[in-house]
Coordinates of C-alpha atoms and ligand atoms in Angstrom, one line a residue:
M1 CA 15.0 -6.8 -9.0
D2 CA 11.9 -5.7 -11.0
Y3 CA 9.5 -8.6 -10.4
G4 CA 6.8 -6.0 -9.6
S5 CA 6.8 -4.9 -13.3
A6 CA 6.9 -8.3 -14.9
S7 CA 7.6 -11.8 -13.5
P8 CA 8.8 -14.8 -15.5
V9 CA 6.3 -17.6 -16.0
D10 CA 7.3 -20.6 -13.8
P11 CA 8.5 -23.5 -16.0
R12 CA 6.0 -25.8 -14.4
V13 CA 3.3 -23.4 -15.4
L14 CA 4.6 -23.1 -19.0
E15 CA 4.6 -26.9 -19.3
A16 CA 1.0 -27.1 -18.0
M17 CA -0.1 -24.5 -20.5
M18 CA 1.6 -25.8 -23.7
P19 CA -1.0 -28.5 -24.8
Y20 CA -3.8 -25.9 -24.8
F21 CA -2.2 -23.8 -27.6
D22 CA -2.2 -26.4 -30.3
K23 CA -3.3 -29.9 -29.3
D24 CA -6.1 -29.5 -26.8
I25 CA -7.9 -26.5 -28.2
G26 CA -11.5 -27.1 -27.2
N27 CA -13.8 -24.3 -26.4
P28 CA -15.5 -24.9 -23.0
S29 CA -18.9 -24.0 -24.5
S30 CA -18.6 -26.9 -27.1
L31 CA -20.4 -30.1 -26.5
H32 CA -17.8 -32.4 -28.0
S33 CA -15.2 -34.1 -25.9
A34 CA -12.5 -31.5 -26.7
G35 CA -14.9 -28.9 -25.4
R36 CA -15.7 -30.9 -22.3
R37 CA -12.0 -31.4 -21.6
A38 CA -11.5 -27.6 -21.8
K39 CA -14.5 -27.1 -19.5
R40 CA -12.9 -29.5 -17.0
E41 CA -9.6 -27.6 -17.1
L42 CA -11.4 -24.3 -16.7
E43 CA -13.2 -25.5 -13.6
A44 CA -10.0 -27.2 -12.2
A45 CA -8.2 -23.8 -12.6
R46 CA -11.1 -22.0 -10.9
S47 CA -10.8 -24.3 -7.9
K48 CA -7.1 -23.8 -7.6
V49 CA -7.4 -20.0 -7.7
A50 CA -10.3 -20.2 -5.2
A51 CA -8.1 -22.3 -2.8
L52 CA -5.2 -19.8 -3.0
V53 CA -7.4 -17.0 -1.6
G54 CA -9.5 -19.1 0.8
A55 CA -12.7 -18.9 -1.2
P56 CA -15.0 -21.7 -0.2
N57 CA -16.9 -21.8 -3.5
P58 CA -14.9 -21.9 -6.8
K59 CA -17.9 -20.4 -8.6
S60 CA -17.0 -17.1 -7.0
I61 CA -13.8 -16.8 -9.2
I62 CA -14.4 -14.9 -12.5
F63 CA -11.5 -15.1 -14.9
T64 CA -10.5 -11.8 -16.6
S65 CA -7.6 -10.5 -18.6
G66 CA -5.7 -9.2 -15.6
A67 CA -5.7 -7.0 -12.5
T68 CA -6.7 -3.8 -14.3
E69 CA -9.8 -5.5 -15.8
S70 CA -10.7 -7.1 -12.4
N71 CA -10.4 -3.7 -10.7
N72 CA -12.6 -2.1 -13.4
L73 CA -15.2 -4.9 -13.1
A74 CA -15.3 -4.8 -9.3
L75 CA -15.7 -1.0 -9.0
R76 CA -17.9 -0.2 -12.0
G77 CA -19.9 -3.4 -11.6
A78 CA -20.6 -2.8 -7.9
A79 CA -21.2 1.0 -8.3
M80 CA -23.7 0.4 -11.1
R81 CA -25.4 -2.5 -9.4
Y82 CA -25.9 -0.7 -6.0
K83 CA -26.3 2.9 -7.1
D84 CA -29.9 3.0 -5.9
K85 CA -28.7 2.3 -2.4
G86 CA -26.2 5.2 -2.4
N87 CA -23.5 6.9 -4.4
H88 CA -20.6 7.1 -2.0
I89 CA -17.3 5.1 -2.3
I90 CA -14.4 5.1 0.0
T91 CA -10.8 4.3 -1.1
S92 CA -7.2 5.2 -0.1
S93 CA -4.9 7.8 -1.7
I94 CA -2.3 5.2 -2.6
E95 CA -4.3 2.8 -4.9
H96 CA -3.1 1.7 -8.3
M97 CA -4.1 3.8 -11.2
S98 CA -6.5 1.2 -12.4
V99 CA -8.5 1.9 -9.2
M100 CA -7.8 5.6 -9.1
N101 CA -8.8 6.3 -12.7
T102 CA -11.9 4.0 -12.6
L103 CA -13.1 5.9 -9.5
K104 CA -12.4 9.3 -11.1
D105 CA -14.5 8.2 -14.1
L106 CA -17.3 7.1 -11.7
Q107 CA -17.1 10.6 -10.1
R108 CA -17.8 12.1 -13.5
S109 CA -21.0 10.0 -13.5
G110 CA -22.2 11.4 -10.2
F111 CA -20.5 9.1 -7.6
E112 CA -18.8 10.7 -4.6
V113 CA -15.4 9.3 -3.6
T114 CA -13.6 9.9 -0.3
Y115 CA -9.8 9.3 -0.6
I116 CA -8.5 8.3 2.9
P117 CA -5.0 9.7 3.4
V118 CA -2.2 7.5 4.6
D119 CA 0.5 8.1 7.2
K120 CA 4.2 8.5 6.5
D121 CA 4.6 4.7 6.2
G122 CA 1.7 4.4 3.7
L123 CA -0.7 2.9 6.2
V124 CA -4.4 3.4 6.0
D125 CA -6.0 3.9 9.5
A126 CA -9.1 1.7 9.7
E127 CA -10.7 4.1 12.1
R128 CA -10.5 6.9 9.5
V129 CA -12.3 4.5 7.0
K130 CA -15.0 4.0 9.6
S131 CA -15.4 7.7 10.2
A132 CA -15.8 8.3 6.5
I133 CA -18.8 6.0 6.2
T134 CA -22.1 7.7 5.5
E135 CA -25.6 6.3 4.9
K136 CA -24.8 6.7 1.2
T137 CA -21.6 4.5 1.3
I138 CA -22.0 1.4 -0.9
L139 CA -18.4 0.4 -1.5
I140 CA -15.0 0.5 0.2
S141 CA -11.9 -0.3 -1.9
I142 CA -8.5 -0.6 -0.2
M143 CA -5.5 -2.5 -1.6
Y144 CA -4.1 -5.4 0.3
A145 CA -0.6 -4.1 0.0
N146 CA 1.1 -1.4 -2.0
G147 CA 3.4 -2.6 -4.8
E148 CA 5.6 0.6 -4.7
V149 CA 6.5 0.7 -1.0
G150 CA 5.4 -2.8 0.2
T151 CA 3.2 -1.6 3.0
V152 CA 0.5 -4.2 4.0
E153 CA -2.8 -2.6 5.0
P154 CA -5.0 -3.6 7.9
V155 CA -7.4 -5.4 5.6
K156 CA -9.1 -7.6 8.2
E157 CA -9.8 -4.7 10.4
I158 CA -11.4 -2.7 7.5
G159 CA -13.2 -5.9 6.4
E160 CA -14.8 -6.2 9.8
I161 CA -16.0 -2.6 9.7
A162 CA -17.4 -3.0 6.2
S163 CA -19.1 -6.2 7.1
D164 CA -20.7 -4.7 10.3
K165 CA -22.1 -1.8 8.2
K166 CA -23.1 -4.1 5.4
I167 CA -21.0 -2.2 2.9
L168 CA -19.2 -4.0 0.0
F169 CA -15.5 -4.4 0.5
H170 CA -13.2 -4.6 -2.6
V171 CA -9.5 -5.4 -2.1
D172 CA -6.8 -5.2 -4.8
S173 CA -4.5 -8.0 -3.9
T174 CA -2.3 -7.8 -7.0
A175 CA 0.9 -7.2 -5.1
A176 CA 0.2 -9.4 -2.1
V177 CA -1.4 -12.6 -3.3
G178 CA 1.0 -15.5 -3.3
K179 CA 3.4 -13.4 -1.2
V180 CA 1.4 -13.4 2.0
P181 CA -1.6 -15.6 2.9
V182 CA -4.9 -14.0 1.8
S183 CA -8.2 -15.3 3.0
V184 CA -11.4 -13.7 1.7
E185 CA -13.4 -15.4 4.4
E186 CA -11.3 -14.5 7.4
E187 CA -10.7 -11.0 6.1
H188 CA -14.4 -10.3 5.2
I189 CA -13.6 -9.5 1.6
D190 CA -16.5 -9.3 -0.9
L191 CA -14.5 -8.6 -4.1
L192 CA -10.8 -9.5 -4.5
T193 CA -8.6 -8.6 -7.5
I194 CA -6.0 -11.3 -8.3
S195 CA -3.3 -11.1 -11.0
S196 CA -1.8 -14.1 -12.7
N197 CA 1.7 -12.8 -13.6
D198 CA 2.3 -11.7 -10.0
V199 CA 2.1 -15.4 -9.0
Y200 CA 4.4 -16.5 -11.9
G201 CA 1.5 -17.2 -14.2
P202 CA 1.2 -15.8 -17.8
R203 CA 0.3 -12.2 -18.5
G204 CA -3.1 -11.6 -20.0
A205 CA -4.9 -13.5 -17.3
G206 CA -6.4 -12.5 -14.0
A207 CA -9.4 -13.1 -11.8
L208 CA -11.9 -11.3 -9.6
Y209 CA -13.3 -13.1 -6.6
V210 CA -17.0 -12.2 -6.1
K211 CA -18.5 -13.4 -2.9
Q212 CA -21.6 -15.6 -3.5
G213 CA -24.7 -13.4 -3.3
V214 CA -22.9 -10.2 -4.4
R215 CA -24.2 -9.0 -7.8
L216 CA -22.3 -6.9 -10.3
I217 CA -23.4 -5.2 -13.5
P218 CA -20.9 -6.6 -16.1
F219 CA -19.4 -4.3 -18.8
M220 CA -18.2 -7.1 -21.1
L221 CA -21.4 -8.4 -22.8
G222 CA -21.7 -11.3 -25.2
G223 CA -22.1 -15.0 -24.9
G224 CA -22.5 -15.0 -21.1
Q225 CA -19.3 -16.8 -20.2
E226 CA -18.0 -16.6 -16.6
Y227 CA -21.5 -16.7 -15.1
G228 CA -22.5 -13.7 -17.3
M229 CA -19.9 -11.5 -15.6
R230 CA -17.3 -11.5 -18.3
S231 CA -18.4 -12.6 -21.8
G232 CA -15.9 -13.8 -24.4
S233 CA -14.4 -17.2 -25.2
E234 CA -12.2 -18.1 -22.2
N235 CA -8.4 -17.8 -22.5
I236 CA -7.9 -21.5 -21.7
P237 CA -4.0 -21.6 -21.9
G238 CA -3.9 -18.5 -19.8
I239 CA -6.4 -19.8 -17.3
V240 CA -4.8 -23.2 -17.0
G241 CA -1.5 -21.4 -16.4
M242 CA -3.0 -19.1 -13.8
G243 CA -4.5 -22.2 -12.1
K244 CA -1.2 -24.0 -12.0
A245 CA 0.6 -20.9 -10.8
A246 CA -2.0 -20.5 -8.0
E247 CA -1.5 -24.2 -7.0
I248 CA 2.3 -23.8 -6.8
A249 CA 2.0 -20.5 -4.9
R250 CA -0.3 -22.1 -2.3
N251 CA 2.1 -25.0 -1.8
E252 CA 5.3 -22.9 -1.7
I253 CA 4.2 -19.6 -0.1
A254 CA 5.8 -20.4 3.3
G255 CA 9.2 -21.4 1.9
D256 CA 9.2 -18.7 -0.8
G257 CA 8.2 -16.0 1.8
A258 CA 11.0 -16.9 4.3
R259 CA 13.6 -16.9 1.5
L260 CA 12.4 -13.5 0.2
I261 CA 12.3 -12.0 3.6
R262 CA 15.9 -13.0 4.2
M263 CA 17.0 -11.4 0.9
R264 CA 14.8 -8.3 1.4
D265 CA 16.2 -7.7 4.9
R266 CA 19.8 -8.0 3.7
L267 CA 19.0 -5.3 1.0
V268 CA 17.2 -3.0 3.5
D269 CA 19.7 -3.3 6.3
T270 CA 22.8 -2.8 4.1
I271 CA 21.5 -0.1 1.8
L272 CA 20.2 1.9 4.7
K273 CA 23.8 2.3 5.9
T274 CA 24.4 4.7 3.0
E275 CA 24.1 8.3 4.2
Y276 CA 21.0 10.4 3.4
T277 CA 19.1 7.1 2.6
Y278 CA 15.7 6.3 3.9
L279 CA 13.3 3.4 3.7
T280 CA 9.9 4.1 2.0
G281 CA 7.0 2.1 3.4
H282 CA 6.5 0.4 6.7
R283 CA 9.5 -1.3 8.3
T284 CA 7.7 -4.4 9.4
K285 CA 4.2 -4.4 7.9
R286 CA 5.8 -5.0 4.6
L287 CA 5.6 -7.5 1.7
P288 CA 8.4 -10.1 1.8
N289 CA 9.7 -9.2 -1.6
I290 CA 9.8 -5.4 -1.6
A291 CA 12.8 -3.2 -0.6
S292 CA 12.1 0.4 -1.4
F293 CA 14.2 3.5 -0.6
R294 CA 14.7 7.1 -1.3
F295 CA 18.1 8.8 -1.7
S296 CA 18.5 12.5 -1.2
F297 CA 20.1 14.8 -3.8
I298 CA 19.7 12.4 -6.8
E299 CA 17.1 11.3 -9.3
G300 CA 15.6 7.8 -9.4
E301 CA 15.8 7.7 -13.2
S302 CA 19.5 8.1 -13.1
I303 CA 19.9 5.4 -10.5
I304 CA 17.8 3.0 -12.7
L305 CA 19.9 3.7 -15.8
Q306 CA 23.2 3.3 -14.0
L307 CA 22.0 0.0 -12.4
N308 CA 20.8 -1.1 -15.8
D309 CA 24.4 -0.8 -17.1
M310 CA 25.5 -3.0 -14.3
G311 CA 22.9 -5.7 -15.3
I312 CA 20.3 -4.8 -12.6
T313 CA 16.7 -4.1 -13.5
A314 CA 14.9 -2.0 -10.9
S315 CA 12.1 0.6 -10.8
T316 CA 11.6 4.1 -9.5
G317 CA 8.1 5.1 -8.3
S318 CA 5.5 3.0 -10.1
A319 CA 6.7 0.9 -13.0
C320 CA 3.2 1.2 -14.4
S321 CA 3.5 5.0 -14.6
S322 CA 7.2 5.6 -15.2
K323 CA 6.5 7.1 -18.6
T324 CA 5.4 10.3 -16.8
L325 CA 7.9 12.4 -15.1
E326 CA 5.4 13.2 -12.3
P327 CA 6.5 11.8 -9.0
S328 CA 4.6 8.8 -7.7
H329 CA 1.3 9.7 -6.2
V330 CA 2.0 7.0 -3.5
L331 CA 5.1 8.8 -2.2
I332 CA 3.4 12.2 -2.4
A333 CA 0.4 10.8 -0.4
M334 CA 2.9 9.5 2.2
G335 CA 4.0 13.2 2.7
L336 CA 7.2 13.3 0.7
R337 CA 8.1 16.5 -1.0
H338 CA 8.4 16.3 -4.8
E339 CA 12.2 16.4 -4.8
E340 CA 12.3 13.6 -2.1
A341 CA 9.9 11.4 -4.1
H342 CA 12.0 11.8 -7.3
G343 CA 15.0 10.0 -5.6
S344 CA 13.2 6.7 -5.1
L345 CA 14.4 3.2 -5.8
L346 CA 12.1 0.1 -5.8
L347 CA 13.7 -3.3 -5.7
T348 CA 11.2 -6.2 -6.1
L349 CA 12.5 -9.7 -5.5
G350 CA 11.1 -12.9 -6.7
R351 CA 11.3 -16.7 -7.0
Y352 CA 14.4 -16.8 -9.2
N353 CA 16.6 -14.3 -7.4
S354 CA 19.6 -15.7 -5.6
E355 CA 21.8 -14.5 -2.7
E356 CA 24.4 -13.7 -5.4
D357 CA 22.0 -11.3 -7.0
V358 CA 21.6 -9.6 -3.7
D359 CA 25.4 -9.4 -3.3
H360 CA 25.7 -7.8 -6.7
V361 CA 23.0 -5.2 -5.9
L362 CA 24.7 -4.5 -2.5
E363 CA 28.0 -3.8 -4.3
S364 CA 26.4 -1.8 -7.1
V365 CA 23.9 0.5 -5.3
P366 CA 26.4 2.3 -3.0
E367 CA 28.7 2.7 -6.0
V368 CA 26.0 4.3 -8.1
I369 CA 24.8 6.5 -5.3
T370 CA 28.3 7.8 -4.7
K371 CA 28.9 8.4 -8.4
L372 CA 25.6 10.3 -8.9
R373 CA 26.0 12.4 -5.8
A374 CA 29.5 13.5 -6.9
L375 CA 27.7 15.0 -9.9
S376 CA 24.8 16.5 -8.0
P377 CA 25.0 20.2 -7.3
L378 CA 22.6 19.6 -4.3
Y379 CA 24.8 17.2 -2.5
P380 CA 26.6 18.9 0.4
K381 CA 30.2 18.1 -0.4
K382 CA 32.4 17.6 2.6
Ligands
PMP1 N1 -3.1 -3.3 -8.9 C1 -1.9 -3.2 -8.4 C2 -1.7 -3.1 -6.9 C3 -0.7 -3.3 -9.2 O1 0.5 -3.2 -8.6 C4 -0.9 -3.4 -10.6 C5 0.3 -3.4 -11.5 N2 1.1 -4.6 -11.4 C6 -2.2 -3.5 -11.1 C7 -3.3 -3.4 -10.2 C8 -2.4 -3.6 -12.6 O2 -2.0 -4.8 -13.1 P1 -2.0 -5.1 -14.7 O3 -1.3 -4.0 -15.3 O4 -1.4 -6.4 -14.8 O5 -3.5 -5.1 -15.1

């Protein structure tokens, strides 16, 4: 129940990757036949990732080491390239830390950033994005969907606004791609962050879609690989794996999605029957694989540890920042008080979960909640 933190590599992906670790080890820059084979595999993977996100030209896919690097490349690269046109960037208050901290760093170098607030369900209002635009705005960065509460943002609407005003539009689709159909063309997206592991590819791989004609200033300089945007010998096994994972995701998205929605809704509908329990995130504009809650009077960390003892892995707040005891900035931005945000539980489903897993969670969660509340001095005992 913690696919959002790490997903297993699909066995079909692993099989596709294996030859490139020891047998077929060419470098795509080499002229010999092994090099040329690697180059062909690299380009085949590029086409598969492009197809997954509706990119008409595979050349617009730049392979990176993962979503964090893609977000850094998109934001820094666009800010530096277009700084003569303006210094204003618009984002939301619920972005991942790889967006938040990159933008904070850009603020230290003189960029101005407007953080659009979200409503209680974590939704960004496209009209507020529109009103925040000034003649100095060069970039809008809004995530496709939030991985902590599952809310899917009005990306197409914001894309239309950005494209009307000729402002670059970056979308972090890490949590969404492979779960819901994403189309850079239809949604007017100029820069799209894509993660490999979130589509059951290997960790250490990712991609950034860069619309043809958009220029970025790269920060990884060297041999000029990836059209000069990201130097360094390509991670061929990782890229082949990501390509295979993208191909599978594209073929199976409809069936996977329907199955996940069924399991997610069972989790949501049943867990919400527990008293003093609330859904976090939007009820319907929600990723198929995310069931997220908050429980009054108890701490998320205690829930996670108790569930762990029952063989269930889950998250509270953001898995990426759970080393801090600060409540999730996403839940706070949605208007929750600190004590409310501390009682959060995030269940992220994936390809290998079964209905039996869901049964086990549905038996365990109420038991854990009752046990912890019995120990809580805050819980109003009847
Ligand atoms: N963006 C979003 C929306 C995420 O949820 C995450 C974490 N899975 C990232 C970016 C960063 O991903 P990674 O740590 O794999 O670079």
